[in-house]
Amino acid sequence: MCDQTFVAATFGPCDSCGTASPLMNIYIKNEPINYCSFCMEVMACQGLQKGETLATLKKECESLKKKLEEDRGKLNDVELHQVAEKVEVVGALSIKTRRVLKGHTNKVLCMDWCKDKRRLVSSSQDGKVIVWDGFTLNKEHGMSMPTTWVMACAYAPSGCAVACGGLDNKCSVIPLSLDSNENCAAKKKTVAMHTNYISGCTFTNSDMQLLSCSGDGTSALWDVESGQLLQSFHGHTSDILSLDLAPSETGNTFVTGGCDKKANVWDMRSGQNIQSFECHESDINCVKYYPSGDAFASASDDATCRFFDLRADREVAVFQKDSIVFGASTVDFSLSGRLLFAGYNDYTINVWDVLKGTRISMMFGHENRVSRVRLSPDGTALCSASWDNTLRVIDIFCCFQA
Amino acid sequence: YYLNYFMEKVIVAMQDPDMGMKMRNQRLLITVIPHAMTGHDIITWLIQKYSICEEEALHLGGMLLKYGYIYPLKEPRSIVLHPDETPYRFQTPYFWTSTRWPASELDYAIYLAKKNIRKQGELMEYEKERYSVLHKRINHTWDFVVMQAREQLRASKQRRKADRIVLECQEQAYWLINRPPVCSILLFYTALVYTCVALCLCLQIETCRRALGRNRVKSSICLEGFVKYSEQYQNHDPIMQGCLPSNPWISDDTAHWTMNAEMVPTPTRLRVECWSFSFMELLKDVMGRKEFMTYLEKEFSGENLCFWQACEDIRHGESSKIAEKVEEVYKNFLAPGAARWVNIDSKTMDKTLEGIKRPHRFVMDDAQMHIYFLMKKDSYPRYLKSDLYKNMLAKAIIPQETKKSVFPFMRRQRHSSPSPAQAAAQATEEDGRGKGAGPAGTNSDV
């Protein structure tokens, strides 16, 4: 049970009786209401009287879920690995670390590439956010955040700003200044405000809007310029740990994964939860869309990664092995979607064949957990961030007979 | 929890040796209690310190009392602030709810036991009920509870009467707040938890119902789609097929990036091929979009792409500019006799015009979608068959693979590139206008 999903404390006139008092803000069917404690109690008791007990609600929920699973199974006429039998096997992979980015003094928790394919931003438990030119290893900007554990960071599409957030419960946007005398962090602008830690953030198609997800179980869309909340998304019953924006034509959806073992797909415009998948056996640490936008992958503490097809509306592959017992914390696809890179808590990165469901290769090199793997925008390299305080830029090549 | 922080600030201010409240000894029957203040003093101080009116001071004072930061010496059962001679005292920080939350069952049991032992019949009805409930629940530690209670009573007997009374009042006030008699606070929290859980279930039910109604695609079709996608993009995937002339991360040569920069005189073959994979790929690429625009203008349907771009700009731009942008779009594309009028079906047009009266970010969505699919189904396939595209494809570059260096251990110098932030700043300076001419999310050349 999340501690602050629907509850925040403000002061003002009660929506029901009008008296100024400390208010509780909750959401009924996506509508925010602000009641004083007395009116809240009255409303809750009315709910109780209607005979709609928790027990009946639970029962209805269970039966609907069962029916949903049956429906999903009806159109399941073939499995992914069967379809992939005719596809050629991926050859051996040559994997080499090409850059090691040293500079953080504590665990690196997150990273993101710039659209220019060589710059990247990283954030760390040491409270610092660093913008690197990965190619030259040059640190271009270094910013100190007021709290440690900066758990999320993102590069703006224009390359002119970065966003970051963490234990401060806020997500801030920092314009990247080129004046070496100017302190970037001074121009920091708070955009997102949650009631618990920020676990993930991303810009949408422009610098003007920011999506954030939080330990308070909600995600939200913000207008960067004004800091205004444009839309909030409710439905997770526990911390949300990751989000990803869909690369689709109409660009209107995103997926989140959290501690309630659910992966939910949301419509940004209406705020509705349009699809939900509950297949993992433990916390989902990361979600990432397949390059076409028709599917997504998830990484979980249950030591598996899973592949979900959005058009078929079901889980179509599970990437697991008896020898893999540590949780997976991060995933990303190669450009063609054929390979899946997954970082694990046993310090390794496994490379999976998405179509055949088999593991192709294992990467060693980090001296602690891998917290994030991300393919560069043109697919030329993979960056991995780790709790060993470093980031690595890795080139991977398939020695493949075409 | 900001509430606690703020209140604690007030309390600290109240206890400031210079500017805080004037404390005096209060007479309580025959005992003198030091370091106390009257309700009247509290109100007066709050009014002066924060320049507020009496009503607000009463409210604030009441909050401090309700949350346990001050407690009354007389009538310890009441948690209402009396602005008269009623004496109050500051609760010791040990008992502040912010530091002690949540109060444990064991502590409460000990407190009730003490009360029971000290004076038979001193427990109130609700306290008696709870006492017996606790007795059942933590029966295995009951000996410990009774022993603790006796010990604490014995220790307190050795204190001065004044101290003892103060301590008893402190404790009583603390428990009044943390284990209130059946009243709004208790019911309120229960109701709140219930509401949260019920809400979660309701949302899940709603999601399930919606999911049951959705159209699904047969697995064989979906999965075949993944196979096709991987095949189609295999040549474009540097991991699967390498990249030409070389992967910059391996060779330290940035030629690959230079050749694939946003605007180049001649694009690479792979890039132009990609435009034929999907309409989205064509539009995503700035060069592709420019080429497509050239084609559309030849066909006198360039306004469609302009309209689409303008709608994207509304959707992804600043909130503050939405109204003016919508107005512009209406004037240029939708108004009767507009210079670049777009052909939308009447139903969509009516809906859009209605929506424009109250412009918001998504007001153009339906119209934009209509034009998008129009271009996708009609103009795009024809573009791919056109001479314009075919010529582009023919003259596109296939870079030569860089031969491995004769001296492989001699590393090339890694050149830096202008930061996108720098390029944008320069552009702003040069033009005197902001970047905004192009579609949202434009980035500069590497």
Coordinates of N, CA, C and O in Angstrom, one line a residue, chain A residues 99-101 108 110-113 118-122 132 134 330-332 341 343 349 363 366 370-377 379-386 390-396, chain B residues 239 249:
Chain A
R99 N 35.0 3.5 -23.9 CA 35.2 4.6 -23.1 C 34.9 4.3 -21.6 O 33.9 3.6 -21.4
V100 N 35.6 4.8 -20.7 CA 35.2 4.6 -19.3 C 35.1 6.0 -18.7 O 36.1 6.8 -18.7
L101 N 33.9 6.4 -18.3 CA 33.7 7.8 -17.8 C 33.9 7.8 -16.3 O 33.0 7.3 -15.6
V108 N 26.4 5.7 -9.8 CA 25.7 6.3 -10.9 C 24.3 5.7 -11.0 O 24.2 4.5 -11.2
C110 N 21.6 6.9 -13.1 CA 20.8 7.1 -14.3 C 21.7 7.8 -15.3 O 22.6 8.6 -15.0
M111 N 21.4 7.6 -16.6 CA 22.0 8.3 -17.7 C 21.1 8.5 -18.9 O 20.1 7.7 -19.0
D112 N 21.4 9.4 -19.7 CA 20.6 9.6 -20.9 C 21.5 10.2 -22.0 O 22.3 11.0 -21.7
W113 N 21.2 9.8 -23.3 CA 22.0 10.3 -24.4 C 21.4 11.6 -24.9 O 20.2 11.8 -24.9
R118 N 26.6 11.7 -29.2 CA 27.9 11.6 -28.5 C 27.9 12.1 -27.1 O 28.7 11.7 -26.2
R119 N 27.0 13.1 -26.8 CA 26.9 13.7 -25.5 C 26.0 12.9 -24.6 O 25.1 12.2 -25.1
L120 N 26.2 12.9 -23.3 CA 25.3 12.2 -22.4 C 25.3 12.9 -21.1 O 26.2 13.6 -20.7
V121 N 24.2 12.7 -20.3 CA 24.1 13.2 -19.0 C 24.0 12.1 -18.0 O 23.4 11.0 -18.3
S122 N 24.6 12.2 -16.9 CA 24.5 11.1 -15.8 C 24.2 11.8 -14.5 O 24.6 12.9 -14.2
W132 N 28.6 15.0 -20.2 CA 29.9 14.6 -20.8 C 29.8 14.6 -22.3 O 28.7 14.4 -22.9
G134 N 30.8 12.1 -24.5 CA 31.3 10.8 -24.3 C 32.5 10.5 -25.3 O 33.3 9.6 -24.9
T330 N 17.6 -3.0 -15.6 CA 17.5 -2.1 -16.8 C 17.5 -2.8 -18.1 O 18.1 -3.9 -18.2
V331 N 16.8 -2.3 -19.1 CA 16.8 -2.9 -20.4 C 16.8 -1.9 -21.5 O 16.4 -0.8 -21.3
D332 N 17.3 -2.3 -22.7 CA 17.2 -1.5 -23.9 C 17.4 -2.4 -25.1 O 18.0 -3.4 -25.0
F341 N 19.4 -5.7 -24.4 CA 20.4 -5.6 -23.5 C 19.8 -5.4 -22.1 O 19.0 -4.6 -21.9
G343 N 20.7 -5.1 -17.9 CA 21.7 -5.0 -16.8 C 21.2 -5.6 -15.5 O 20.0 -5.5 -15.2
I349 N 25.9 -7.7 -17.8 CA 24.8 -7.3 -18.8 C 24.6 -8.5 -19.6 O 25.6 -9.1 -20.2
M363 N 28.1 -9.8 -20.7 CA 29.2 -8.8 -20.6 C 29.6 -8.6 -19.1 O 28.8 -8.4 -18.3
H366 N 31.8 -4.3 -15.1 CA 31.5 -3.4 -14.0 C 31.8 -4.1 -12.6 O 31.7 -5.3 -12.6
V370 N 24.7 -2.9 -12.3 CA 24.5 -2.0 -13.5 C 23.1 -1.4 -13.3 O 22.1 -2.0 -13.2
S371 N 23.1 -0.1 -13.2 CA 21.8 0.6 -12.9 C 21.1 1.0 -14.2 O 19.8 1.2 -14.2
R372 N 21.8 1.2 -15.3 CA 21.1 1.7 -16.5 C 21.9 1.3 -17.7 O 23.2 1.5 -17.8
V373 N 21.2 0.8 -18.7 CA 21.9 0.6 -20.1 C 21.0 1.4 -21.1 O 19.8 1.4 -21.1
R374 N 21.7 2.1 -22.0 CA 21.0 2.9 -23.0 C 21.8 2.8 -24.3 O 23.0 3.1 -24.3
L375 N 21.1 2.5 -25.4 CA 21.7 2.5 -26.7 C 21.8 4.0 -27.1 O 21.0 4.8 -26.9
S376 N 22.9 4.3 -27.9 CA 23.0 5.7 -28.3 C 22.0 5.9 -29.4 O 21.6 4.9 -30.1
P377 N 21.6 7.1 -29.7 CA 20.5 7.4 -30.7 C 20.7 6.8 -32.0 O 19.7 6.5 -32.7
G379 N 22.5 4.0 -32.5 CA 22.7 2.6 -32.4 C 24.2 2.2 -32.5 O 24.5 1.0 -32.5
T380 N 25.1 3.2 -32.4 CA 26.5 2.8 -32.6 C 27.2 2.3 -31.3 O 28.2 1.7 -31.4
A381 N 26.6 2.6 -30.2 CA 27.2 2.2 -28.9 C 26.2 2.0 -27.9 O 25.1 2.5 -27.9
L382 N 26.6 1.3 -26.8 CA 25.7 1.1 -25.7 C 26.4 1.7 -24.5 O 27.6 1.5 -24.3
C383 N 25.7 2.5 -23.7 CA 26.3 3.1 -22.5 C 25.7 2.4 -21.3 O 24.5 2.1 -21.2
S384 N 26.6 2.0 -20.4 CA 26.1 1.4 -19.1 C 26.6 2.2 -17.9 O 27.7 2.6 -17.9
A385 N 25.6 2.4 -17.0 CA 26.0 3.2 -15.8 C 25.9 2.2 -14.6 O 25.1 1.3 -14.6
S386 N 26.8 2.4 -13.7 CA 26.9 1.4 -12.6 C 27.1 2.0 -11.2 O 27.5 3.1 -11.1
T390 N 31.2 4.4 -12.2 CA 31.6 4.7 -13.6 C 30.5 4.5 -14.6 O 29.5 3.9 -14.3
L391 N 30.7 5.1 -15.8 CA 29.9 4.7 -17.0 C 30.8 4.2 -18.0 O 32.0 4.6 -18.1
R392 N 30.3 3.3 -18.8 CA 31.1 2.7 -19.9 C 30.4 2.8 -21.2 O 29.2 2.6 -21.3
V393 N 31.1 3.2 -22.2 CA 30.6 3.2 -23.6 C 31.1 2.0 -24.3 O 32.3 1.8 -24.4
I394 N 30.2 1.1 -24.7 CA 30.6 -0.2 -25.2 C 30.2 -0.3 -26.7 O 29.1 0.1 -27.0
D395 N 31.1 -0.8 -27.5 CA 30.7 -1.1 -28.9 C 30.5 -2.6 -29.0 O 31.3 -3.4 -28.5
I396 N 29.5 -2.9 -29.7 CA 29.1 -4.3 -29.9 C 29.0 -4.6 -31.4 O 28.4 -3.8 -32.1
Chain B
I239 N 25.1 -2.5 -34.8 CA 25.5 -3.7 -34.1 C 25.4 -4.9 -35.0 O 26.3 -5.8 -35.0
W249 N 33.2 5.2 -32.4 CA 33.6 4.8 -31.1 C 34.8 3.9 -31.2 O 35.6 3.7 -30.3

